[in-house]
Amino acid sequence: DSGVTQTPKHLITATGQRVTLRCSPRSGDLSVYWYQQSLDQGLQFLIQYYNGEERAKGNILERFSAQQFPDLHSELNLSSLELGDSALYFCASSVVLAGGPLSGELFFGEGSRLTVL
Amino acid sequence: GENVEQHPSTLSVQEGDSAVIKCTYSDSASNYFPWYKQELGKRPQLIIDIRSNVGEKKDQRIAVTLNKTAKHFSLHITETQPEDSAVYFCAAKSNTGTASKLTFGTGTRLQVTL
């Protein structure tokens, strides 16, 4: 158990719909990352939040958005879903020491498997 | 931005043989290079990492080497076992203040056969 919790584990929906994926980071971790992993593909970085603020953005579509709340949990919102959005969405968290070196290690959740029909 | 290339995409070795996976990165400012193992249907998990001030690191049957000049790093698994079968991802991390980004390679599917 990595300490990172993601819900739901599985989600099946139709094209054009909107879904929200939720992530609770490890206790004490301020930084949250979202990754998309399509079938037999690598891990595509979507977005990073640090203590409620967006810090880095990757190949995230405009139909997707995310936020990190004051309690540090994060949500990834996917709208106008297309078949190609079917994937495993991972959330990860890490410790970030302000003013010091980053610990580096990412702790991944079990992922949310999204199927768009 | 950072670009990480990983080879080979698939690798099949016999039990007991060694396996080597290679990665190159583009951002010379990258300073942290982890390797993650992902078993089928599971989350990626860190198996070993190396920082830019170190050339080599070993942990039992696993070792990682880093060549900063050439901007490449490699994972070496010796005496492979069936449980080593998984997808392995290399990654490179660059930092700007508290902003950070971990860019992953495309993965290597390692199959250890009996």
XYZ file of C-alpha atoms in Angstrom:
231
model
C 0.000 0.000 0.000
C 1.560 3.270 -1.159
C -0.669 5.458 0.995
C -2.133 7.175 -2.065
C -5.846 6.537 -2.477
C -7.700 6.840 -5.743
C -11.413 6.520 -6.401
C -13.172 5.117 -8.244
C -11.099 2.075 -9.203
C -13.193 1.426 -12.269
C -15.515 3.660 -14.245
C -17.493 2.965 -17.385
C -19.221 5.797 -19.151
C -20.375 6.945 -22.559
C -18.883 9.361 -25.044
C -19.725 12.969 -24.369
C -20.039 12.446 -20.630
C -18.052 13.987 -17.799
C -16.323 12.199 -14.944
C -14.338 13.162 -11.882
C -11.455 11.131 -10.532
C -10.375 11.668 -6.966
C -7.014 11.282 -5.287
C -5.886 11.528 -1.687
C -2.106 11.827 -1.363
C 0.047 10.263 1.304
C -0.148 11.978 4.644
C 2.224 14.928 4.619
C 2.823 14.977 0.863
C 2.104 18.389 -0.601
C 2.623 17.580 -4.256
C 0.193 15.629 -6.428
C 0.769 14.443 -9.975
C -1.641 13.006 -12.525
C -0.574 10.561 -15.214
C -2.460 8.888 -18.024
C -1.575 5.390 -19.167
C -3.333 4.118 -22.252
C -3.328 0.401 -23.117
C 0.241 -0.864 -23.437
C 1.516 2.687 -23.378
C 3.810 4.626 -21.140
C 2.993 7.119 -18.437
C 1.981 10.464 -19.875
C 2.334 13.355 -17.446
C -0.789 15.473 -17.253
C -0.428 17.991 -14.441
C 1.165 18.668 -11.065
C -0.121 20.554 -8.055
C 1.807 21.723 -5.043
C -0.042 22.822 -1.931
C -3.099 23.820 -3.889
C -1.356 25.559 -6.776
C -0.698 24.295 -10.269
C 3.053 23.836 -10.725
C 3.653 21.997 -13.967
C 1.560 21.072 -16.951
C 2.118 18.295 -19.430
C 0.067 17.023 -22.340
C -3.277 17.708 -20.732
C -6.181 18.291 -23.069
C -8.339 21.386 -22.717
C -11.287 19.072 -21.987
C -9.441 17.983 -18.853
C -8.968 20.033 -15.737
C -7.727 19.423 -12.224
C -7.484 21.083 -8.876
C -6.022 20.484 -5.456
C -8.087 21.391 -2.451
C -6.990 22.851 0.928
C -7.008 19.371 2.460
C -4.555 18.412 -0.344
C -6.786 15.921 -2.092
C -6.998 16.396 -5.825
C -9.603 15.863 -8.487
C -9.154 15.315 -12.207
C -12.169 16.286 -14.281
C -12.561 14.792 -17.722
C -15.328 16.196 -19.928
C -16.754 15.606 -23.404
C -15.260 12.157 -23.196
C -14.061 10.395 -26.307
C -13.236 6.750 -26.932
C -9.543 7.605 -26.911
C -9.782 8.840 -23.337
C -10.130 5.261 -22.147
C -7.071 4.680 -20.020
C -5.705 4.077 -16.568
C -5.321 7.357 -14.724
C -2.735 7.388 -11.978
C -2.320 9.869 -9.212
C 0.997 10.088 -7.423
C 2.304 12.140 -4.561
C 5.706 13.107 -3.279
C 7.311 15.083 -0.548
C 8.535 18.506 -1.602
C 10.831 20.301 0.817
C 10.601 24.045 0.332
C 14.054 25.494 -0.131
C 15.689 22.094 -0.172
C 16.289 19.180 -2.525
C 13.259 17.178 -3.639
C 13.017 13.669 -2.317
C 12.277 12.470 -5.810
C 10.262 9.361 -5.190
C 6.729 9.277 -6.508
C 4.229 7.104 -4.700
C 1.520 5.963 -7.063
C -2.048 5.098 -6.278
C -3.663 1.987 -7.711
C -5.172 3.990 -10.546
C -8.650 4.654 -11.887
C -9.498 2.654 -14.976
C -11.766 4.664 -17.244
C -13.625 2.972 -20.062
C -15.486 5.156 -22.524
C -18.026 3.308 -24.662
C 11.047 20.147 -22.323
C 12.598 16.878 -21.239
C 12.471 13.918 -23.626
C 13.328 10.420 -22.446
C 13.929 7.596 -24.871
C 14.018 3.982 -23.701
C 15.250 0.824 -25.415
C 14.417 -1.915 -26.033
C 10.628 -1.893 -25.937
C 10.572 -5.634 -25.275
C 13.229 -7.900 -23.858
C 13.143 -11.642 -23.363
C 15.831 -13.380 -21.330
C 16.266 -16.793 -19.853
C 16.130 -17.210 -16.123
C 19.538 -16.555 -14.647
C 20.710 -14.328 -17.480
C 21.248 -10.580 -17.196
C 18.969 -7.896 -18.591
C 19.990 -4.378 -19.566
C 17.629 -1.516 -20.342
C 18.957 1.794 -21.638
C 17.574 5.311 -21.550
C 18.685 8.671 -22.876
C 17.481 12.080 -21.796
C 17.643 15.505 -23.382
C 17.632 18.038 -20.531
C 21.124 18.437 -19.116
C 19.581 20.027 -16.006
C 17.869 16.765 -15.049
C 19.318 15.535 -11.792
C 17.313 12.555 -10.636
C 16.759 9.298 -12.486
C 14.422 6.706 -11.025
C 13.399 3.336 -12.371
C 9.900 2.005 -11.833
C 8.597 -1.524 -12.162
C 4.985 -2.098 -13.120
C 3.524 -5.548 -12.860
C 0.463 -6.359 -14.913
C -2.557 -4.425 -13.707
C -0.690 -2.823 -10.846
C 0.773 0.561 -9.991
C 4.335 1.533 -10.838
C 6.720 1.094 -7.950
C 10.189 2.539 -7.490
C 12.911 -0.097 -7.593
C 16.066 2.008 -7.697
C 17.090 5.584 -8.354
C 20.257 7.557 -8.947
C 21.115 11.211 -8.587
C 23.319 13.225 -10.890
C 26.243 13.347 -8.456
C 26.618 9.564 -8.545
C 27.802 7.385 -11.416
C 26.594 4.007 -10.247
C 24.309 2.532 -7.625
C 23.639 -1.079 -6.765
C 20.968 -2.836 -4.740
C 21.344 -6.602 -4.662
C 20.638 -7.866 -8.193
C 19.775 -4.435 -9.557
C 22.201 -1.711 -10.570
C 21.887 1.590 -12.351
C 24.628 3.531 -14.124
C 24.571 7.149 -15.191
C 26.693 8.900 -17.787
C 25.949 12.615 -17.479
C 28.199 13.593 -20.347
C 26.398 11.329 -22.757
C 23.055 11.883 -21.042
C 22.209 8.237 -20.723
C 21.518 5.832 -17.906
C 20.965 2.105 -17.742
C 19.306 -0.506 -15.571
C 21.075 -3.800 -15.069
C 19.351 -6.827 -13.606
C 21.535 -9.842 -12.917
C 20.482 -13.424 -12.250
C 16.991 -12.719 -13.529
C 14.038 -14.561 -12.025
C 10.486 -15.104 -13.303
C 9.197 -12.530 -10.816
C 11.321 -9.908 -12.576
C 8.885 -10.136 -15.498
C 7.169 -6.756 -15.702
C 7.272 -3.449 -17.524
C 10.143 -1.212 -16.477
C 10.066 2.543 -16.890
C 12.990 4.886 -16.649
C 12.403 8.532 -15.853
C 14.237 11.808 -15.590
C 13.344 14.642 -13.274
C 14.232 18.293 -13.592
C 13.506 20.842 -10.894
C 12.835 24.551 -10.901
C 12.251 25.727 -7.363
C 9.301 23.715 -6.117
C 8.140 22.953 -9.643
C 9.175 19.537 -10.828
C 8.358 17.206 -13.621
C 9.133 13.531 -13.958
C 9.260 12.455 -17.585
C 8.979 8.727 -18.202
C 10.377 6.614 -20.972
C 8.014 4.481 -23.022
C 8.707 1.341 -21.030
C 10.408 -2.012 -21.554
C 8.427 -5.196 -21.240
C 10.790 -7.750 -19.704
C 9.911 -11.408 -19.986
C 11.984 -13.895 -18.031
C 11.515 -17.396 -19.369
C 12.285 -20.648 -17.591
